[in-house]
mmCIF file of C-alpha atoms in Angstrom:
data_model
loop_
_atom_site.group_PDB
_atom_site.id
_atom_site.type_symbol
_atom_site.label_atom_id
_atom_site.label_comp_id
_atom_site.label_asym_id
_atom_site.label_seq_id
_atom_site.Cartn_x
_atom_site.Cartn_y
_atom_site.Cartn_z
ATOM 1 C CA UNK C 365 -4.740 -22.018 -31.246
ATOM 2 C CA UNK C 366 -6.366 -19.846 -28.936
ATOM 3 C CA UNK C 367 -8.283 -16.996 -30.276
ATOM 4 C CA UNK C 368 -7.885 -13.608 -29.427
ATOM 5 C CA UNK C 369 -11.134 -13.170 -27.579
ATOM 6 C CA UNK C 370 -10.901 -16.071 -25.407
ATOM 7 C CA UNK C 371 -7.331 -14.891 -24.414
ATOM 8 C CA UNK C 372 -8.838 -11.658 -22.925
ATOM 9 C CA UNK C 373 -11.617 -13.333 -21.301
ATOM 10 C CA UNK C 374 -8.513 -15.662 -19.855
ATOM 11 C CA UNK C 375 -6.370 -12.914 -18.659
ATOM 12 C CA UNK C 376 -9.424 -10.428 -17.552
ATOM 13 C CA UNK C 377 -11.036 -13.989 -14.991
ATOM 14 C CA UNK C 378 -7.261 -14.213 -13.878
ATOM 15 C CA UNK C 379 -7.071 -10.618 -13.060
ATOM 16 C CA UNK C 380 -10.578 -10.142 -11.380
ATOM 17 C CA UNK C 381 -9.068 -13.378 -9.250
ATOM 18 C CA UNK C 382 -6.089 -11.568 -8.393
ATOM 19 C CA UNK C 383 -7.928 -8.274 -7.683
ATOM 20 C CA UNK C 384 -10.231 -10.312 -5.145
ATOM 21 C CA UNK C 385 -7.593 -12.456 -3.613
ATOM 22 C CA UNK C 386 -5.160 -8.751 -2.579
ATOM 23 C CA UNK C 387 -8.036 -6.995 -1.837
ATOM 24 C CA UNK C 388 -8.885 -10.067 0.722
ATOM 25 C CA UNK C 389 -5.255 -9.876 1.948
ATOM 26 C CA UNK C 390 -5.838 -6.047 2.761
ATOM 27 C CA UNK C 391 -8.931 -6.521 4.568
ATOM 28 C CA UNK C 392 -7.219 -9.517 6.748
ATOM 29 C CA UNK C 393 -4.506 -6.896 7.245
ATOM 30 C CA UNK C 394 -6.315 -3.965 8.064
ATOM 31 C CA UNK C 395 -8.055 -5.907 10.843
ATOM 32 C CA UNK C 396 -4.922 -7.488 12.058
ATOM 33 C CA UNK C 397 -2.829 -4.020 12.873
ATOM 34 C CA UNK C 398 -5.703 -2.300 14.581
ATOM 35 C CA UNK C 399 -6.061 -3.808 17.800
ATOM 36 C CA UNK C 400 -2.020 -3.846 18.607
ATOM 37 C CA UNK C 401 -1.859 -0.117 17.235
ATOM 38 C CA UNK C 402 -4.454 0.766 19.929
ATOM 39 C CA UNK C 403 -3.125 -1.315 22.537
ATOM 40 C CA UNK C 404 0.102 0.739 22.510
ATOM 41 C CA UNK C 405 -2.085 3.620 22.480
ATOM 42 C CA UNK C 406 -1.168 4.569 18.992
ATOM 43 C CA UNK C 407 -4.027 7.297 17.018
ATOM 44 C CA UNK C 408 -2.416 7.578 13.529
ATOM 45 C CA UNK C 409 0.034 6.156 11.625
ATOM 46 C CA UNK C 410 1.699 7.093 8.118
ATOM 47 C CA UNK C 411 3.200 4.838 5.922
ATOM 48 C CA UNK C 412 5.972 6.853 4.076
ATOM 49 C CA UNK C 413 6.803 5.750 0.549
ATOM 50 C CA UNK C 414 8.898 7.035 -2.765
ATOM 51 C CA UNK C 415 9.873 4.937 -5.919
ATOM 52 C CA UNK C 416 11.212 5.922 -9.335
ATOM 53 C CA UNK C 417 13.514 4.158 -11.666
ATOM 54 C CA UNK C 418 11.959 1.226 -11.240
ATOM 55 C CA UNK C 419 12.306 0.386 -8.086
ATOM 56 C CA UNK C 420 10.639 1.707 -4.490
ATOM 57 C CA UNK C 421 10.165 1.344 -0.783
ATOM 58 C CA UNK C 422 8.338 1.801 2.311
ATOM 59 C CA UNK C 423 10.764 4.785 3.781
ATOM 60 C CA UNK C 424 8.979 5.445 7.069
ATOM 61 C CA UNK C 425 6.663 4.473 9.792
ATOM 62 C CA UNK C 426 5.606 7.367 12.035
ATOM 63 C CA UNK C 427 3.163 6.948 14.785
ATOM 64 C CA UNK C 428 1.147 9.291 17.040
ATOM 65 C CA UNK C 429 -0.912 9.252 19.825
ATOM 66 C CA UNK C 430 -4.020 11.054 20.946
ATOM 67 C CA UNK C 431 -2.271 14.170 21.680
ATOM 68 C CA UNK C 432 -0.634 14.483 17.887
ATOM 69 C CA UNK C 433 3.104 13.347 19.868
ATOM 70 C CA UNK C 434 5.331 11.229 17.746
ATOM 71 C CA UNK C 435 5.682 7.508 19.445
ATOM 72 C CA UNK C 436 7.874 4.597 17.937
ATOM 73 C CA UNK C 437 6.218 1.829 16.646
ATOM 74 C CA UNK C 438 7.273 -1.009 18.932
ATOM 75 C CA UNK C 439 9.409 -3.458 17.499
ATOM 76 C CA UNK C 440 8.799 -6.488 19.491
ATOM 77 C CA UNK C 441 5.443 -6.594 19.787
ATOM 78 C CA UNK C 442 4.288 -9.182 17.309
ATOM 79 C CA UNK C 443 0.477 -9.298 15.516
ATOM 80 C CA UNK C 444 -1.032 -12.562 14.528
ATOM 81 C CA UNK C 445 -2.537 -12.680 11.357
ATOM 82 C CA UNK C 446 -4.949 -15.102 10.016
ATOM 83 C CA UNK C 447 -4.248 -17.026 6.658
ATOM 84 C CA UNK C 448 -7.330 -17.771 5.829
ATOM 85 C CA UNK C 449 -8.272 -21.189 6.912
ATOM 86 C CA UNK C 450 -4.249 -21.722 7.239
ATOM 87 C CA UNK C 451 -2.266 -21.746 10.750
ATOM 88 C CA UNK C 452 -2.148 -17.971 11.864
ATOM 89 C CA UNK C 453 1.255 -16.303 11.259
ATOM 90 C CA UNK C 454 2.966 -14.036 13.692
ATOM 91 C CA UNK C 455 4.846 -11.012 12.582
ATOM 92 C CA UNK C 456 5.952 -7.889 13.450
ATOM 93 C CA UNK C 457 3.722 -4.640 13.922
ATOM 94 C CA UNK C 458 6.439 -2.893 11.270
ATOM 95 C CA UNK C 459 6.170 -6.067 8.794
ATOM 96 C CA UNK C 460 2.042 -6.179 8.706
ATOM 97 C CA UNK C 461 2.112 -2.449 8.092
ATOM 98 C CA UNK C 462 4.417 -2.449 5.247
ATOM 99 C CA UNK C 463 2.791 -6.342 4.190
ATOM 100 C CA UNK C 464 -0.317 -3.959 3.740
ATOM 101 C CA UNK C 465 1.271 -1.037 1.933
ATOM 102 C CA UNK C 466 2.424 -2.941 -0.659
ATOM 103 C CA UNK C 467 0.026 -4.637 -2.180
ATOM 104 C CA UNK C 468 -2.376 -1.763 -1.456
ATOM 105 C CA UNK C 469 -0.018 0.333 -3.857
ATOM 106 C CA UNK C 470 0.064 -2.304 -6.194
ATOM 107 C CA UNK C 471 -3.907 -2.820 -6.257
ATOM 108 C CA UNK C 472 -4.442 0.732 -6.492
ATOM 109 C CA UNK C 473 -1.210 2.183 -8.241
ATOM 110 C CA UNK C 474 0.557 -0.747 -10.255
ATOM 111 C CA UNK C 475 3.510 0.640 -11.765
ATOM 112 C CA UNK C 476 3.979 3.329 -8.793
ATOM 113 C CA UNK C 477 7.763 2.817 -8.551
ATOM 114 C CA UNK C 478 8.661 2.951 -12.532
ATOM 115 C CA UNK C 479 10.348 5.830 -14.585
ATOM 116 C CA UNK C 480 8.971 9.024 -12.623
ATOM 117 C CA UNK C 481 7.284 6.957 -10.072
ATOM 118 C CA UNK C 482 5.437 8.023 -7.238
ATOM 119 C CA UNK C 483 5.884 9.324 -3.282
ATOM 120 C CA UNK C 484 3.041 9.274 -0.463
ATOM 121 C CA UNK C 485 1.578 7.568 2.366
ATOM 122 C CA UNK C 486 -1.213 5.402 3.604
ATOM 123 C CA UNK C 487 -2.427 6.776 6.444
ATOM 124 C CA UNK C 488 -3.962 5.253 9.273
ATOM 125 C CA UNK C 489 -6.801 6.698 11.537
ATOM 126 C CA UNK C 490 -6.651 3.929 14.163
ATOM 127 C CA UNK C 491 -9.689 5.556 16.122
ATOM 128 C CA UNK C 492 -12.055 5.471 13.408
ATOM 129 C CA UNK C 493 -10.145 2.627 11.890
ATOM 130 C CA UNK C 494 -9.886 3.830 8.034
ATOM 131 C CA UNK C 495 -7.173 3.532 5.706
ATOM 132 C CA UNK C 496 -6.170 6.430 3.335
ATOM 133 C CA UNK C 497 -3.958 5.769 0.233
ATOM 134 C CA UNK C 498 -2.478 9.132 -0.703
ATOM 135 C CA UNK C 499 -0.202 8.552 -4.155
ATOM 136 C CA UNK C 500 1.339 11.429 -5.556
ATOM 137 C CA UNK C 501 2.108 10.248 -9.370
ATOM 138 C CA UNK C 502 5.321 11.946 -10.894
ATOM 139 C CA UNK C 503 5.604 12.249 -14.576
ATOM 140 C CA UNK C 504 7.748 13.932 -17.237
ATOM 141 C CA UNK C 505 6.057 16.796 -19.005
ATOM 142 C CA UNK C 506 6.844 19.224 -21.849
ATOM 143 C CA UNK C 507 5.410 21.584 -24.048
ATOM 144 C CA UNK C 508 6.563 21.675 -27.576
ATOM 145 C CA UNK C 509 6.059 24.937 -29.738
ATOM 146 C CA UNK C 510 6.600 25.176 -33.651
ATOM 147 C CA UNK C 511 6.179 29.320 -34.666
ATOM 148 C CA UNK C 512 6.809 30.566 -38.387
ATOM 149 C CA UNK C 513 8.942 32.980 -38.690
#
């Protein structure tokens, strides 16, 4: 039988593994979207996403240029990311973007799409190439008052 404190130690090694393994994917993924975002001459992007009730999704992609003018995300245009020590994979701009929302929500926010869930956006500053998770946590709330009368 395993003891108590050895299943913790167990289950907190597996999730610092985890934990270092996502935050590894983000990284590859952050690098991988920033050269084809410029390339299409592309300044910002948000990430749009809602959940509640257990389930959630990415619900936009919006893209702007130097000027602040919306521009579509191209479609075609495919980014190659690196699988660490693996063949690299090619995808879509759209797919890497929301292949780094995810997991970034989950790393940051597990649990983001249940009951109340959560809306927001990660959004991109592809000139000074930083990433801003912006999760706006909903939750039930009420105030209960007893009086003597």
């Amino acid at each position: 039988m395993i003891s108590p404190s050895m299943a913790l130690a167990e289950f907190t090694e597996q999730q610092a593994a985890n934990r270092a393994r996502v935050t590894s994917e983000i990284d590859r993924l952050k690098r991988a979207v920033i050269a084809p975002l410029r390339h299409h001459g592309i300044a910002s992007v948000e990430v749009a996403f809602d959940g509640c009730g257990d389930s959630g999704a990415i619900e936009d992609i919006a893209c702007r240029d130097a000027s602040d003018t919306a521009v579509d995300l191209p479609e075609e245009f495919s980014v190659c990311v690196e699988e660490g020590g693996a063949e690299p994979v090619q995808t879509t701009l759209k797919q890497a973007l929301e292949d780094l929302a995810y997991p970034a929500l989950e790393l940051h926010h597990p649990g983001w799409e249940i009951n109340d869930g959560a809306g927001g956006t990660l959004e991109i500053d592809v000139t000074a190439e930083t990433f801003m998770l912006d999760c706006k946590l909903r939750y039930t709330a009420y105030d209960d008052h007893y009086t003597e009368l």
